PDB file of C-alpha atoms in Angstrom:
ATOM      1  CA  MET A   1       0.000   0.000   0.000  1.00  0.00           C
ATOM      2  CA  SER A   2       1.230   3.503  -0.771  1.00  0.00           C
ATOM      3  CA  LYS A   3       2.292   5.719   2.087  1.00  0.00           C
ATOM      4  CA  TYR A   4      -0.024   8.394   0.671  1.00  0.00           C
ATOM      5  CA  VAL A   5      -3.191   6.441   1.300  1.00  0.00           C
ATOM      6  CA  PHE A   6      -4.811   7.209   4.626  1.00  0.00           C
ATOM      7  CA  ASP A   7      -8.169   7.041   6.344  1.00  0.00           C
ATOM      8  CA  ALA A   8      -9.129  10.698   6.799  1.00  0.00           C
ATOM      9  CA  SER A   9     -11.821   9.767   9.302  1.00  0.00           C
ATOM     10  CA  ARG A  10      -9.192   8.593  11.822  1.00  0.00           C
ATOM     11  CA  ILE A  11      -6.792  11.007  13.482  1.00  0.00           C
ATOM     12  CA  ASP A  12      -4.202  10.090  16.090  1.00  0.00           C
ATOM     13  CA  THR A  13      -2.665  12.737  18.358  1.00  0.00           C
ATOM     14  CA  SER A  14      -0.391  10.338  20.260  1.00  0.00           C
ATOM     15  CA  PRO A  15       3.243  11.440  20.272  1.00  0.00           C
ATOM     16  CA  GLY A  16       5.420   9.440  17.903  1.00  0.00           C
ATOM     17  CA  ASN A  17       2.890   8.465  15.226  1.00  0.00           C
ATOM     18  CA  LEU A  18       4.803   9.223  12.035  1.00  0.00           C
ATOM     19  CA  LEU A  19       1.699   8.744   9.886  1.00  0.00           C
ATOM     20  CA  SER A  20      -0.323  11.468  11.602  1.00  0.00           C
ATOM     21  CA  PRO A  21       0.493  15.146  11.047  1.00  0.00           C
ATOM     22  CA  PHE A  22      -1.380  15.836  14.312  1.00  0.00           C
ATOM     23  CA  SER A  23       1.066  13.718  16.293  1.00  0.00           C
ATOM     24  CA  PRO A  24       4.019  15.399  18.026  1.00  0.00           C
ATOM     25  CA  PRO A  25       7.420  13.676  17.855  1.00  0.00           C
ATOM     26  CA  ALA A  26       7.996  10.665  20.123  1.00  0.00           C
ATOM     27  CA  ASP A  27      10.421  12.598  22.328  1.00  0.00           C
ATOM     28  CA  TRP A  28       8.129  15.620  22.617  1.00  0.00           C
ATOM     29  CA  GLN A  29       8.095  17.156  26.084  1.00  0.00           C
ATOM     30  CA  GLY A  30       4.788  19.038  25.978  1.00  0.00           C
ATOM     31  CA  VAL A  31       3.289  19.383  29.430  1.00  0.00           C
ATOM     32  CA  ASP A  32      -0.352  20.161  28.725  1.00  0.00           C
ATOM     33  CA  ASP A  33      -2.945  21.107  26.114  1.00  0.00           C
ATOM     34  CA  ARG A  34      -1.559  24.658  25.765  1.00  0.00           C
ATOM     35  CA  HIS A  35       1.786  23.261  24.685  1.00  0.00           C
ATOM     36  CA  TYR A  36       0.089  21.006  22.155  1.00  0.00           C
ATOM     37  CA  VAL A  37      -1.870  23.936  20.704  1.00  0.00           C
ATOM     38  CA  ARG A  38       1.348  25.938  20.408  1.00  0.00           C
ATOM     39  CA  TRP A  39       3.106  22.991  18.735  1.00  0.00           C
ATOM     40  CA  LEU A  40       0.170  22.494  16.343  1.00  0.00           C
ATOM     41  CA  ARG A  41       0.132  26.183  15.358  1.00  0.00           C
ATOM     42  CA  ASN A  42       3.842  26.105  14.589  1.00  0.00           C
ATOM     43  CA  ARG A  43       3.421  22.939  12.511  1.00  0.00           C
ATOM     44  CA  TYR A  44       0.440  24.455  10.689  1.00  0.00           C
ATOM     45  CA  ARG A  45       2.630  27.305   9.481  1.00  0.00           C
ATOM     46  CA  ILE A  46       5.179  24.982   7.860  1.00  0.00           C
ATOM     47  CA  ASP A  47       3.435  21.689   7.060  1.00  0.00           C
ATOM     48  CA  PRO A  48       1.116  21.668   4.019  1.00  0.00           C
ATOM     49  CA  ASN A  49       0.056  18.107   4.879  1.00  0.00           C
ATOM     50  CA  LEU A  50      -1.255  19.298   8.239  1.00  0.00           C
ATOM     51  CA  LYS A  51      -3.172  22.140   6.587  1.00  0.00           C
ATOM     52  CA  GLN A  52      -4.783  19.755   4.128  1.00  0.00           C
ATOM     53  CA  ARG A  53      -5.681  17.172   6.767  1.00  0.00           C
ATOM     54  CA  LEU A  54      -7.105  19.868   9.059  1.00  0.00           C
ATOM     55  CA  GLY A  55      -9.270  21.092   6.193  1.00  0.00           C
ATOM     56  CA  ILE A  56     -10.526  17.559   5.588  1.00  0.00           C
ATOM     57  CA  ALA A  57     -11.356  17.156   9.289  1.00  0.00           C
ATOM     58  CA  ILE A  58     -13.191  20.483   9.421  1.00  0.00           C
ATOM     59  CA  ARG A  59     -15.227  19.549   6.363  1.00  0.00           C
ATOM     60  CA  ALA A  60     -16.080  16.153   7.852  1.00  0.00           C
ATOM     61  CA  VAL A  61     -17.404  17.793  11.027  1.00  0.00           C
ATOM     62  CA  ARG A  62     -19.432  20.323   9.025  1.00  0.00           C
ATOM     63  CA  LEU A  63     -20.985  17.522   6.975  1.00  0.00           C
ATOM     64  CA  ARG A  64     -21.593  15.456  10.114  1.00  0.00           C
ATOM     65  CA  ARG A  65     -19.387  12.658   8.830  1.00  0.00           C
ATOM     66  CA  PRO A  66     -17.781  10.248  11.276  1.00  0.00           C
ATOM     67  CA  LEU A  67     -14.471  11.442  12.657  1.00  0.00           C
ATOM     68  CA  GLU A  68     -12.501   9.378  15.151  1.00  0.00           C
ATOM     69  CA  ILE A  69      -9.858  11.342  17.045  1.00  0.00           C
ATOM     70  CA  SER A  70      -7.681   9.384  19.438  1.00  0.00           C
ATOM     71  CA  GLY A  71      -4.576   9.938  21.495  1.00  0.00           C
ATOM     72  CA  ASN A  72      -3.339  12.231  24.216  1.00  0.00           C
ATOM     73  CA  TYR A  73      -4.711  15.432  22.685  1.00  0.00           C
ATOM     74  CA  SER A  74      -7.902  14.187  21.067  1.00  0.00           C
ATOM     75  CA  GLN A  75     -10.228  16.489  23.008  1.00  0.00           C
ATOM     76  CA  VAL A  76      -8.234  19.656  22.394  1.00  0.00           C
ATOM     77  CA  LEU A  77      -7.892  18.835  18.681  1.00  0.00           C
ATOM     78  CA  LEU A  78     -11.636  18.263  18.385  1.00  0.00           C
ATOM     79  CA  GLU A  79     -12.246  21.654  20.017  1.00  0.00           C
ATOM     80  CA  ILE A  80      -9.832  23.283  17.547  1.00  0.00           C
ATOM     81  CA  ILE A  81     -11.553  21.622  14.588  1.00  0.00           C
ATOM     82  CA  GLU A  82     -15.014  22.644  15.779  1.00  0.00           C
ATOM     83  CA  THR A  83     -13.951  26.215  16.582  1.00  0.00           C
ATOM     84  CA  TYR A  84     -12.139  26.688  13.271  1.00  0.00           C
ATOM     85  CA  GLY A  85     -15.086  25.217  11.407  1.00  0.00           C
ATOM     86  CA  GLN A  86     -17.465  27.708  12.997  1.00  0.00           C
ATOM     87  CA  LYS A  87     -15.220  30.654  12.116  1.00  0.00           C
ATOM     88  CA  ARG A  88     -15.005  29.624   8.459  1.00  0.00           C
ATOM     89  CA  ARG A  89     -18.753  29.466   7.826  1.00  0.00           C
TER      90      ARG A  89
END
């Protein structure tokens, strides 16, 4: 299978998942949700894959499609997706 094929309805925020742009590095030392949000913002500025995947997630939520977010920062990422989706309407 190609490394470019992914299930857009599943997002993992666990540190060290190389297949998820929402996943910090394995050795990441973030303490809490604020640190994750800061890390995600910095990644958003430089990672076109993250921008595209975030757009897909926002669209899925708007269309009420299933979206499974797992990992250490799943709740904060869902809040970001929902908030960003509301601002873009």
